[in-house]
Tab-separated table of C-alpha atoms and ligand atoms in Angstrom:
chain	number	residue	atom	x	y	z
A	1	UNK	CA	0.000	0.000	0.000
A	2	UNK	CA	1.330	3.466	-0.934
A	3	UNK	CA	1.389	6.111	1.762
A	4	UNK	CA	3.303	9.235	2.819
A	5	UNK	CA	5.550	10.007	5.769
A	6	UNK	CA	2.964	12.215	7.516
A	7	UNK	CA	0.504	9.313	7.368
A	8	UNK	CA	2.726	6.562	8.777
A	9	UNK	CA	1.225	6.802	12.274
A	10	UNK	CA	-1.855	5.095	10.806
A	11	UNK	CA	0.201	2.155	9.559
A	12	UNK	CA	2.197	0.933	12.550
A	13	UNK	CA	3.001	-2.759	12.119
A	14	UNK	CA	1.955	-2.731	8.443
A	15	UNK	CA	4.050	-2.989	5.316
A	16	UNK	CA	3.778	0.161	3.178
A	17	UNK	CA	5.509	1.706	0.169
A	18	UNK	CA	6.683	5.315	0.136
A	19	UNK	CA	8.002	7.335	-2.803
A	20	UNK	CA	10.984	9.213	-1.395
A	21	UNK	CA	14.356	10.810	-1.910
A	22	UNK	CA	17.485	9.871	-0.023
A	23	UNK	CA	18.575	12.942	1.927
A	24	UNK	CA	21.451	11.272	3.738
A	25	UNK	CA	22.675	7.852	4.845
A	26	UNK	CA	25.153	6.100	7.077
A	27	UNK	CA	26.059	2.463	7.241
A	28	UNK	CA	28.180	-0.150	8.960
A	29	UNK	CA	28.998	-3.724	7.890
A	30	UNK	CA	25.573	-5.054	8.824
A	31	UNK	CA	23.121	-2.171	8.877
A	32	UNK	CA	22.367	0.948	6.827
A	33	UNK	CA	20.370	3.976	7.984
A	34	UNK	CA	18.604	5.756	5.149
A	35	UNK	CA	17.371	9.298	5.813
A	36	UNK	CA	14.272	9.489	3.648
A	37	UNK	CA	12.173	12.502	2.718
A	38	UNK	CA	9.039	12.481	0.619
A	39	UNK	CA	8.025	16.150	0.742
A	40	UNK	CA	5.547	15.581	3.567
A	41	UNK	CA	8.260	14.814	6.108
A	42	UNK	CA	11.492	13.075	7.062
A	43	UNK	CA	11.848	9.485	8.263
A	44	UNK	CA	14.608	6.998	8.861
A	45	UNK	CA	14.651	3.674	7.031
A	46	UNK	CA	16.692	0.796	8.490
A	47	UNK	CA	18.212	-1.736	6.126
A	48	UNK	CA	19.541	-4.889	7.824
A	49	UNK	CA	21.847	-7.093	5.768
A	50	UNK	CA	20.675	-10.301	7.391
A	51	UNK	CA	17.061	-9.504	6.417
A	52	UNK	CA	17.456	-8.028	2.950
A	53	UNK	CA	20.309	-10.150	1.587
A	54	UNK	CA	23.870	-9.352	0.544
A	55	UNK	CA	23.142	-7.997	-2.948
A	56	UNK	CA	20.369	-5.578	-1.946
A	57	UNK	CA	22.373	-4.473	1.076
A	58	UNK	CA	25.319	-3.498	-1.152
A	59	UNK	CA	22.877	-1.624	-3.383
A	60	UNK	CA	21.593	0.271	-0.320
A	61	UNK	CA	25.130	1.148	0.754
A	62	UNK	CA	25.842	2.545	-2.720
A	63	UNK	CA	22.738	4.783	-2.855
A	64	UNK	CA	23.576	8.388	-3.679
A	65	UNK	CA	22.189	11.529	-2.056
A	66	UNK	CA	18.906	12.731	-3.601
A	67	UNK	CA	18.322	9.594	-5.635
A	68	UNK	CA	14.602	8.862	-5.855
A	69	UNK	CA	13.240	5.541	-4.629
A	70	UNK	CA	10.204	3.478	-3.843
A	71	UNK	CA	10.897	2.084	-0.403
A	72	UNK	CA	8.834	-0.756	1.031
A	73	UNK	CA	8.911	-1.813	4.649
A	74	UNK	CA	7.173	-2.123	7.992
A	75	UNK	CA	6.451	0.993	10.092
A	76	UNK	CA	7.583	0.744	13.709
A	77	UNK	CA	7.480	3.209	16.583
A	78	UNK	CA	10.718	5.009	17.362
A	79	UNK	CA	10.585	7.355	20.313
A	80	UNK	CA	13.981	8.930	19.557
A	81	UNK	CA	12.997	10.529	16.263
A	82	UNK	CA	10.901	13.713	16.082
A	83	UNK	CA	8.464	11.875	13.820
A	84	UNK	CA	8.081	9.048	16.346
A	85	UNK	CA	8.293	6.312	13.669
A	86	UNK	CA	10.775	4.632	11.369
A	87	UNK	CA	10.669	1.991	8.660
A	88	UNK	CA	12.204	-1.439	8.662
A	89	UNK	CA	13.042	-1.683	4.994
A	90	UNK	CA	12.173	-4.947	3.218
A	91	UNK	CA	12.820	-3.772	-0.315
A	92	UNK	CA	13.472	-0.695	-2.428
A	93	UNK	CA	13.496	0.235	-6.068
A	94	UNK	CA	15.611	3.048	-7.497
A	95	UNK	CA	13.511	5.399	-9.665
A	96	UNK	CA	16.316	7.730	-10.638
A	97	UNK	CA	19.918	7.856	-9.540
A	98	UNK	CA	21.250	11.321	-8.666
A	99	UNK	CA	24.915	11.883	-9.466
A	100	UNK	CA	26.995	14.436	-7.526
A	101	UNK	CA	24.181	16.352	-5.826
A	102	UNK	CA	25.741	19.763	-5.217
A	103	UNK	CA	24.424	20.421	-1.692
A	104	UNK	CA	26.242	17.962	0.534
A	105	UNK	CA	25.623	17.585	4.271
A	106	UNK	CA	28.703	19.773	4.924
A	107	UNK	CA	28.439	23.546	5.378
A	108	UNK	CA	28.006	25.774	2.331
A	109	UNK	CA	28.225	29.542	1.980
A	110	UNK	CA	25.047	31.587	1.648
A	111	UNK	CA	25.684	32.680	-1.940
A	112	UNK	CA	26.229	29.071	-3.011
A	113	UNK	CA	23.000	28.009	-1.324
A	114	UNK	CA	21.098	30.930	-2.837
A	115	UNK	CA	22.372	29.978	-6.304
A	116	UNK	CA	20.984	26.503	-5.657
A	117	UNK	CA	17.749	27.641	-4.053
A	118	UNK	CA	15.763	25.291	-6.338
A	119	UNK	CA	17.562	22.374	-4.622
A	120	UNK	CA	18.173	23.979	-1.224
A	121	UNK	CA	14.386	23.973	-0.669
A	122	UNK	CA	14.688	20.188	-0.200
A	123	UNK	CA	16.737	20.522	2.984
A	124	UNK	CA	15.200	19.827	6.378
A	125	UNK	CA	15.582	23.368	7.611
A	126	UNK	CA	14.127	24.999	4.506
A	127	UNK	CA	11.315	22.472	4.514
A	128	UNK	CA	10.494	23.425	8.115
A	129	UNK	CA	10.511	27.163	7.313
A	130	UNK	CA	8.123	26.695	4.372
A	131	UNK	CA	5.796	24.548	6.473
A	132	UNK	CA	5.660	27.322	9.089
A	133	UNK	CA	4.908	29.797	6.285
A	134	UNK	CA	2.131	27.542	5.048
A	135	UNK	CA	0.630	27.283	8.536
A	136	UNK	CA	0.656	31.077	8.925
A	137	UNK	CA	-1.236	31.377	5.631
A	138	UNK	CA	-3.717	28.683	6.677
A	139	UNK	CA	-4.294	30.328	10.066
A	140	UNK	CA	-4.738	33.700	8.353
A	141	UNK	CA	-7.584	32.449	6.172
A	142	UNK	CA	-9.074	30.686	9.193
A	143	UNK	CA	-8.979	33.822	11.350
A	144	UNK	CA	-10.502	36.167	8.790
A	145	UNK	CA	-13.072	33.686	7.511
A	146	UNK	CA	-14.225	32.996	11.071
A	147	UNK	CA	-14.550	36.707	11.765
A	148	UNK	CA	-16.738	37.562	8.790
A	149	UNK	CA	-14.128	38.981	6.418
A	150	UNK	CA	-14.343	38.585	2.643
A	151	UNK	CA	-11.155	37.817	0.706
A	152	UNK	CA	-10.735	40.399	-2.040
A	153	UNK	CA	-7.891	40.384	-4.567
A	154	UNK	CA	-6.522	43.805	-5.483
A	155	UNK	CA	-4.732	44.217	-8.835
A	156	UNK	CA	-0.972	43.872	-9.181
A	157	UNK	CA	-0.637	46.142	-12.207
A	158	UNK	CA	-1.662	49.615	-11.127
A	159	UNK	CA	-1.593	53.117	-12.490
A	160	UNK	CA	-0.496	54.772	-9.285
A	161	UNK	CA	1.470	54.560	-6.075
A	162	UNK	CA	0.119	53.534	-2.679
A	163	UNK	CA	3.186	53.998	-0.486
A	164	UNK	CA	5.331	56.774	-1.977
A	165	UNK	CA	6.617	57.252	-5.486
A	166	UNK	CA	10.317	56.485	-5.050
A	167	UNK	CA	10.075	52.695	-4.700
A	168	UNK	CA	7.908	51.853	-7.706
A	169	UNK	CA	8.656	49.252	-10.348
A	170	UNK	CA	7.751	50.737	-13.660
A	171	UNK	CA	6.555	48.831	-16.697
A	172	UNK	CA	4.784	49.645	-19.942
A	173	UNK	CA	1.092	48.771	-20.106
A	174	UNK	CA	0.721	48.919	-23.874
A	175	UNK	CA	0.829	52.687	-24.483
A	176	UNK	CA	0.336	53.612	-20.821
A	177	UNK	CA	2.683	53.564	-17.845
A	178	UNK	CA	2.028	51.028	-15.122
A	179	UNK	CA	3.583	50.067	-11.791
A	180	UNK	CA	3.744	46.851	-9.824
A	181	UNK	CA	1.642	47.153	-6.675
A	182	UNK	CA	3.444	48.253	-3.495
A	183	UNK	CA	0.303	47.614	-1.459
A	184	UNK	CA	-3.288	46.726	-2.271
A	185	UNK	CA	-4.553	49.134	0.353
A	186	UNK	CA	-6.212	51.774	-1.799
A	187	UNK	CA	-8.228	49.099	-3.585
A	188	UNK	CA	-8.999	47.388	-0.277
A	189	UNK	CA	-10.530	50.656	0.935
A	190	UNK	CA	-12.893	50.529	-2.037
A	191	UNK	CA	-13.610	46.880	-1.191
A	192	UNK	CA	-14.353	47.719	2.480
A	193	UNK	CA	-16.991	50.205	1.326
A	194	UNK	CA	-18.591	47.383	-0.671
A	195	UNK	CA	-18.145	44.399	1.692
A	196	UNK	CA	-17.548	45.887	5.174
A	197	UNK	CA	-14.647	43.745	6.323
A	198	UNK	CA	-12.177	42.478	3.762
A	199	UNK	CA	-8.679	41.082	3.555
A	200	UNK	CA	-6.220	40.476	0.779
A	201	UNK	CA	-3.226	38.225	0.472
A	202	UNK	CA	-0.862	38.725	-2.399
A	203	UNK	CA	2.550	39.718	-3.686
A	204	UNK	CA	3.737	43.310	-3.408
A	205	UNK	CA	6.820	44.973	-4.833
A	206	UNK	CA	9.230	47.617	-3.613
A	207	UNK	CA	12.030	48.844	-5.852
A	208	UNK	CA	13.967	49.691	-2.731
A	209	UNK	CA	17.736	49.455	-2.782
A	210	UNK	CA	17.838	48.088	0.757
A	211	UNK	CA	20.107	45.200	1.542
A	212	UNK	CA	19.108	44.226	5.070
A	213	UNK	CA	17.888	41.043	6.700
A	214	UNK	CA	14.339	42.450	6.672
A	215	UNK	CA	13.971	43.614	3.072
A	216	UNK	CA	12.794	41.789	0.005
A	217	UNK	CA	12.033	43.316	-3.378
A	218	UNK	CA	9.005	41.044	-3.779
A	219	UNK	CA	7.145	40.124	-0.599
A	220	UNK	CA	3.674	38.928	0.349
A	221	UNK	CA	1.313	41.004	2.391
A	222	UNK	CA	-1.954	40.346	4.211
A	223	UNK	CA	-4.038	43.524	4.122
A	224	UNK	CA	-7.302	43.673	6.088
A	225	UNK	CA	-9.495	46.765	5.775
A	226	UNK	CA	-12.526	47.429	7.960
A	227	UNK	CA	-15.410	49.891	7.543
A	228	UNK	CA	-16.774	51.490	10.743
A	229	UNK	CA	-13.649	50.613	12.708
A	230	UNK	CA	-11.429	53.234	14.290
A	231	UNK	CA	-7.735	52.985	15.106
A	232	UNK	CA	-8.331	51.353	18.508
A	233	UNK	CA	-10.690	48.751	17.027
A	234	UNK	CA	-8.042	47.937	14.437
A	235	UNK	CA	-5.342	47.391	17.074
A	236	UNK	CA	-7.612	44.821	18.711
A	237	UNK	CA	-8.051	42.961	15.426
A	238	UNK	CA	-4.276	42.996	14.914
A	239	UNK	CA	-3.408	41.554	18.310
A	240	UNK	CA	-6.111	38.882	18.032
A	241	UNK	CA	-4.932	37.952	14.551
A	242	UNK	CA	-1.224	37.754	15.410
A	243	UNK	CA	-1.969	35.746	18.563
A	244	UNK	CA	-4.070	33.314	16.543
A	245	UNK	CA	-1.299	32.846	13.992
A	246	UNK	CA	1.418	32.258	16.602
A	247	UNK	CA	-0.693	29.820	18.636
A	248	UNK	CA	-1.643	27.927	15.452
A	249	UNK	CA	2.015	27.475	14.514
A	250	UNK	CA	2.775	26.270	18.049
A	251	UNK	CA	-0.038	23.714	17.846
A	252	UNK	CA	0.434	22.504	14.291
A	253	UNK	CA	4.172	22.806	13.543
A	254	UNK	CA	5.792	21.043	16.496
A	255	UNK	CA	8.152	18.941	14.365
A	256	UNK	CA	9.154	21.968	12.298
A	257	UNK	CA	9.805	24.240	15.284
A	258	UNK	CA	11.960	21.511	16.787
A	259	UNK	CA	13.892	21.069	13.523
A	260	UNK	CA	14.510	24.820	13.567
A	261	UNK	CA	15.615	24.811	17.203
A	262	UNK	CA	13.038	27.524	17.955
A	263	UNK	CA	12.657	28.568	21.595
A	264	UNK	CA	8.909	27.971	21.861
A	265	UNK	CA	8.618	29.387	25.379
A	266	UNK	CA	9.013	32.848	23.898
A	267	UNK	CA	6.188	32.167	21.440
A	268	UNK	CA	3.876	30.771	24.127
A	269	UNK	CA	3.750	34.267	25.667
A	270	UNK	CA	2.399	35.831	22.473
A	271	UNK	CA	-1.229	36.256	23.465
A	272	UNK	CA	-3.459	39.340	23.199
A	273	UNK	CA	-3.480	42.028	24.490
A	274	UNK	CA	-0.168	43.489	23.323
A	275	UNK	CA	1.417	46.544	24.965
A	276	UNK	CA	1.028	49.967	23.320
A	277	UNK	CA	3.555	52.762	23.552
A	278	UNK	CA	3.197	56.185	21.946
A	279	UNK	CA	5.793	57.413	19.462
A	280	UNK	CA	6.607	60.220	21.937
A	281	UNK	CA	7.364	57.745	24.719
A	282	UNK	CA	9.237	55.470	22.343
A	283	UNK	CA	11.554	58.358	21.375
A	284	UNK	CA	12.156	58.983	25.076
A	285	UNK	CA	12.832	55.280	25.681
A	286	UNK	CA	15.311	55.069	22.821
A	287	UNK	CA	17.138	58.167	24.103
A	288	UNK	CA	17.374	56.610	27.553
A	289	UNK	CA	18.829	53.477	25.997
A	290	UNK	CA	21.749	55.526	24.754
A	291	UNK	CA	20.746	56.691	21.253
A	292	UNK	CA	21.458	60.373	21.968
A	293	UNK	CA	21.083	61.794	18.489
A	294	UNK	CA	17.488	60.716	17.782
A	295	UNK	CA	15.013	63.626	17.748
A	296	UNK	CA	11.235	63.888	17.759
A	297	UNK	CA	10.278	63.693	14.073
A	298	UNK	CA	12.876	61.058	13.142
A	299	UNK	CA	11.836	57.625	11.978
A	300	UNK	CA	13.067	54.585	13.875
A	301	UNK	CA	15.743	52.419	12.328
A	302	UNK	CA	16.259	48.717	12.968
A	303	UNK	CA	18.531	49.232	16.035
A	304	UNK	CA	15.942	51.546	17.633
A	305	UNK	CA	13.120	49.066	17.031
A	306	UNK	CA	15.226	46.304	18.528
A	307	UNK	CA	15.977	48.441	21.597
A	308	UNK	CA	12.258	49.156	22.111
A	309	UNK	CA	11.262	45.507	21.614
A	310	UNK	CA	13.812	44.408	24.249
A	311	UNK	CA	11.623	45.866	26.982
A	312	UNK	CA	8.719	43.525	26.166
A	313	UNK	CA	8.165	39.793	25.785
A	314	UNK	CA	5.277	40.285	23.345
A	315	UNK	CA	4.999	42.284	20.142
A	316	UNK	CA	4.556	45.998	20.944
A	317	UNK	CA	2.531	48.671	19.143
A	318	UNK	CA	4.211	52.022	18.616
A	319	UNK	CA	1.317	54.436	18.038
A	320	UNK	CA	0.735	57.971	16.768
A	321	UNK	CA	3.795	58.780	14.666
A	322	UNK	CA	4.372	62.291	13.303
A	323	UNK	CA	2.330	62.844	10.134
A	324	UNK	CA	5.489	64.010	8.372
A	325	UNK	CA	7.090	60.554	8.333
A	326	UNK	CA	3.988	58.531	7.469
A	327	UNK	CA	1.843	57.951	4.382
A	328	UNK	CA	-0.527	60.588	2.959
A	329	UNK	CA	-3.741	58.664	3.717
A	330	UNK	CA	-3.400	58.449	7.518
A	331	UNK	CA	-5.967	60.303	9.634
A	332	UNK	CA	-4.598	63.046	11.869
A	333	UNK	CA	-5.253	62.678	15.585
A	334	UNK	CA	-8.202	65.059	16.187
A	335	UNK	CA	-6.616	66.130	19.498
A	336	UNK	CA	-3.203	66.776	17.989
A	337	UNK	CA	-2.944	67.138	14.238
A	338	UNK	CA	0.853	66.790	13.994
A	339	UNK	CA	0.523	63.063	14.724
A	340	UNK	CA	-1.578	60.449	12.918
A	341	UNK	CA	-3.801	57.587	14.120
A	342	UNK	CA	-1.446	54.804	13.184
A	343	UNK	CA	0.676	52.051	14.671
A	344	UNK	CA	3.553	49.845	13.714
A	345	UNK	CA	3.665	46.455	15.402
A	346	UNK	CA	7.220	45.554	16.401
A	347	UNK	CA	8.004	41.858	16.829
A	348	UNK	CA	10.116	40.695	19.787
A	349	UNK	CA	13.700	39.421	19.570
A	350	UNK	CA	14.894	42.033	17.061
A	351	UNK	CA	12.675	40.999	14.121
A	352	UNK	CA	11.384	44.548	13.721
A	353	UNK	CA	8.197	45.923	12.200
A	354	UNK	CA	5.793	43.227	11.027
A	355	UNK	CA	2.642	45.367	10.688
A	356	UNK	CA	1.993	48.912	9.518
A	357	UNK	CA	-1.566	50.143	9.963
A	358	UNK	CA	-3.721	53.202	10.461
A	359	UNK	CA	-7.126	54.807	10.458
A	360	UNK	CA	-7.642	56.379	7.041
A	361	UNK	CA	-8.643	59.951	6.235
A	362	UNK	CA	-12.390	59.892	5.515
A	363	UNK	CA	-12.858	63.604	4.863
A	364	UNK	CA	-12.903	64.538	1.175
A	365	UNK	CA	-11.409	68.013	1.541
A	366	UNK	CA	-8.546	66.869	3.754
A	367	UNK	CA	-7.752	63.992	1.399
A	368	UNK	CA	-7.665	66.407	-1.563
A	369	UNK	CA	-5.286	68.617	0.389
A	370	UNK	CA	-2.986	65.651	1.145
A	371	UNK	CA	-2.879	64.673	-2.521
A	372	UNK	CA	-1.718	68.176	-3.354
A	373	UNK	CA	0.840	68.352	-0.539
A	374	UNK	CA	2.328	65.022	-1.616
A	375	UNK	CA	2.316	65.978	-5.280
A	376	UNK	CA	0.372	62.846	-6.142
A	377	UNK	CA	-1.138	62.423	-9.555
A	378	UNK	CA	-2.003	59.303	-11.517
A	379	UNK	CA	-5.257	57.530	-12.048
A	380	UNK	CA	-6.034	56.711	-8.407
A	381	UNK	CA	-6.659	60.345	-7.740
A	382	UNK	CA	-10.203	60.286	-9.025
A	383	UNK	CA	-11.578	56.958	-7.862
A	384	UNK	CA	-9.901	57.033	-4.440
A	385	UNK	CA	-11.347	60.472	-3.737
A	386	UNK	CA	-14.791	59.305	-4.867
A	387	UNK	CA	-14.788	56.832	-1.954
A	388	UNK	CA	-14.970	59.979	0.235
A	389	UNK	CA	-17.752	61.512	-1.829
A	390	UNK	CA	-20.370	58.802	-1.475
A	391	UNK	CA	-21.137	57.698	2.069
A	392	UNK	CA	-17.678	58.121	3.563
A	393	UNK	CA	-17.248	56.304	6.887
A	394	UNK	CA	-14.490	55.903	9.493
A	395	UNK	CA	-12.352	52.975	8.435
A	396	UNK	CA	-9.030	51.408	9.306
A	397	UNK	CA	-6.731	48.726	8.046
A	398	UNK	CA	-3.271	47.303	8.191
A	399	UNK	CA	-0.685	45.284	6.307
A	400	UNK	CA	1.219	42.350	7.780
A	401	UNK	CA	4.423	41.395	5.995
A	402	UNK	CA	4.362	37.618	5.673
A	403	UNK	CA	8.098	37.017	5.352
A	404	UNK	CA	9.052	39.083	8.394
A	405	UNK	CA	6.381	37.252	10.355
A	406	UNK	CA	7.721	33.872	9.200
A	407	UNK	CA	11.268	34.962	10.110
A	408	UNK	CA	10.164	35.871	13.620
A	409	UNK	CA	7.969	32.842	14.332
A	410	UNK	CA	10.406	30.344	12.778
A	411	UNK	CA	13.380	32.099	14.399
A	412	UNK	CA	15.176	32.610	11.080
A	413	UNK	CA	17.752	35.377	10.900
A	414	UNK	CA	17.166	36.614	7.326
A	415	UNK	CA	13.960	36.983	5.277
A	416	UNK	CA	15.669	35.424	2.240
A	417	UNK	CA	14.985	31.998	3.789
A	418	UNK	CA	11.282	32.677	4.377
A	419	UNK	CA	10.049	32.834	0.758
A	420	UNK	CA	10.551	29.997	-1.747
A	421	UNK	CA	12.369	32.080	-4.362
A	422	UNK	CA	13.542	35.373	-2.843
A	423	UNK	CA	13.872	38.484	-4.988
A	424	UNK	CA	16.682	40.553	-3.511
A	425	UNK	CA	18.838	43.418	-4.589
A	426	UNK	CA	21.161	41.762	-7.146
A	427	UNK	CA	19.262	38.468	-7.174
A	428	UNK	CA	16.677	37.304	-9.697
A	429	UNK	CA	18.060	33.740	-10.008
A	430	UNK	CA	16.778	31.067	-9.728
B	501	LIG	O1	4.425	49.572	6.466
B	501	LIG	P1	4.067	49.227	5.056
B	501	LIG	O2	4.812	49.889	3.965
B	501	LIG	O3	2.503	49.522	4.945
B	501	LIG	C1	1.718	49.440	3.841
B	501	LIG	O4	2.072	49.067	2.737
B	501	LIG	C2	0.271	49.756	4.117
B	501	LIG	N1	-0.356	50.204	2.865
B	501	LIG	C3	-0.413	48.540	4.674
B	501	LIG	C4	-1.861	48.771	4.957
B	501	LIG	O5	-2.194	49.556	5.817
B	501	LIG	N2	-2.747	48.088	4.253
B	501	LIG	O6	4.188	47.650	4.866
B	501	LIG	C5	3.470	46.766	5.687
B	501	LIG	C6	4.351	45.616	6.139
B	501	LIG	C7	5.548	46.041	6.992
B	501	LIG	O7	5.190	46.199	8.343
B	501	LIG	C8	6.497	44.878	6.784
B	501	LIG	O8	6.135	43.789	7.601
B	501	LIG	C9	6.215	44.496	5.350
B	501	LIG	O9	4.951	44.978	5.016
B	501	LIG	N3	7.228	45.062	4.438
B	501	LIG	C10	8.250	44.356	3.901
B	501	LIG	N4	8.610	43.072	4.035
B	501	LIG	C11	9.696	42.640	3.354
B	501	LIG	N5	10.424	43.428	2.532
B	501	LIG	C12	10.095	44.737	2.358
B	501	LIG	N6	10.800	45.497	1.534
B	501	LIG	C13	8.964	45.250	3.067
B	501	LIG	N7	8.353	46.463	3.131
B	501	LIG	C14	7.314	46.316	3.963
B	502	LIG	MG1	5.797	50.530	7.616
C-alpha cells in the first residue's frame, strides 16, 4: 500500500511503500540507515543485511544523495525521532539515480545556497521554514473567515502609487505607464466600502535598494481593511490575529519548530493584548537606551526598534507617529494634528516591524489637500477620492508582511529563507 511520511502513524506494524528521496545515509557492515524525505516529512529507514540479503544491502550502501526511490517496509514506533516512527526496509526500487548532488551535508556559503535555491528547498531546515509559512497562511484564512471577512484580490498592475513614489517598479502597459503594486490598500478601501470587512493576500513589490535582513524586493502582504472601525478597534483585530497565527504554529508545527531549534517558550507568551507605547514615549525610551542623536520627528531604524522591543516579551505597538514621516492617507489625531492615528507592530527578539496600519482619512477636503501636498497624480486620484464623496465612513486597516512574520515565528535570521524564491537586490536567479 502506498502512503506518505505524515501518514505513517496510521500504519504501525503494516508494510507500506513510500516514494521518497534519499537525503542522507550512514552504514556499517551489517546495517544501513537511510534518511528518507518524501516532501511531507522526514523518516529513517533501516536496512539490515541479514534480512534483505547481501546484494540488496550493497545496493543500499551505494545509494547516492537525492536519488529517488520506492521504499517498502514495515512501520515501527521510534521514540527517539521527532516523527516518532521509522521503517524497517524490506525492499526498495531506485527510480532515478542522482549523481553528484551539489548540496552535501557539509556547510556551504550563503551565496552558493542561494544559487541553488531550487535544490536547497529540499533541505530539512528549509522544509520546516516553508511549512511554518504555510501554517501562517492557513491560520490567516481561518482567522478572517471565522470573523466575517471577505477575501478580495486587489490588482498587481496599477496606475499609481500607494506607499510613496520612489520605490515603484515601472513597466509599460501597452501605451500607458504602469507600476507593480506596493500595497493593495487603496483598492482594499474601495472593497471595504462594498463588503464591510475584507482582507487580501498577495505579492507586493518595492524597488527599494535596501540590503538588510528584513527587506525583500518582492514580498507577500496580508491587508485587512474594515469599515466602521477606528484605530483602537483595528489594534484589537491585529493583536487577536497575530496571537491566533502564533498559537496555530505552536499547535500545528511542532516537528518543524523543533527542527529549527526555535525557543517555543518565547512564542507561548504571544497572546493578546499586546502593549502599546506612543511614538513620543518610544523616542524617550530610545534616548534613555543611549541613542542620543534621535530627535522627535525622526523615523526609527532597525537598532531603535530592537531596543524598544527588548523591553517587552510580546509584540509591541508604537502608536501615533508624526504625520510628516507617514503615508498621505493616515488620519490626523483630532486632538493633535501633527501626529496620525497609526501604529507599527514591532516583533520581539529584534525581528522589527511586522505590521503597519492606520485609520484612514475619511474627509474629502482633507484627502484632496494631502494629494496636493504630496504631489500625487495618476489615475487613483479620481476613484480614491470618490470613496470619500459617497457615504464616507471611518475605516481602518493594516498590512502584515508575511516574510518578516515567518522569520520571527520560525526564528530565522534573514527573510531570504522565508520565501521559496527570494527576490533581492542583485538576485533574480533562480
Ligand atoms: O508599512 P508598510 O509599507 O505599509 C503598507 O504598505 C500599508 N499600505 C499597509 C496597509 O495599511 N494596508 O508595509 C506593511 C508591512 C511592513 O510592516 C512589513 O512587515 C512588510 O509589510 N514590508 C516588507 N517586508 C519585506 N520586505 C520589504 N521590503 C517590506 N516592506 C514592507
Ligand atoms: Mg511601515
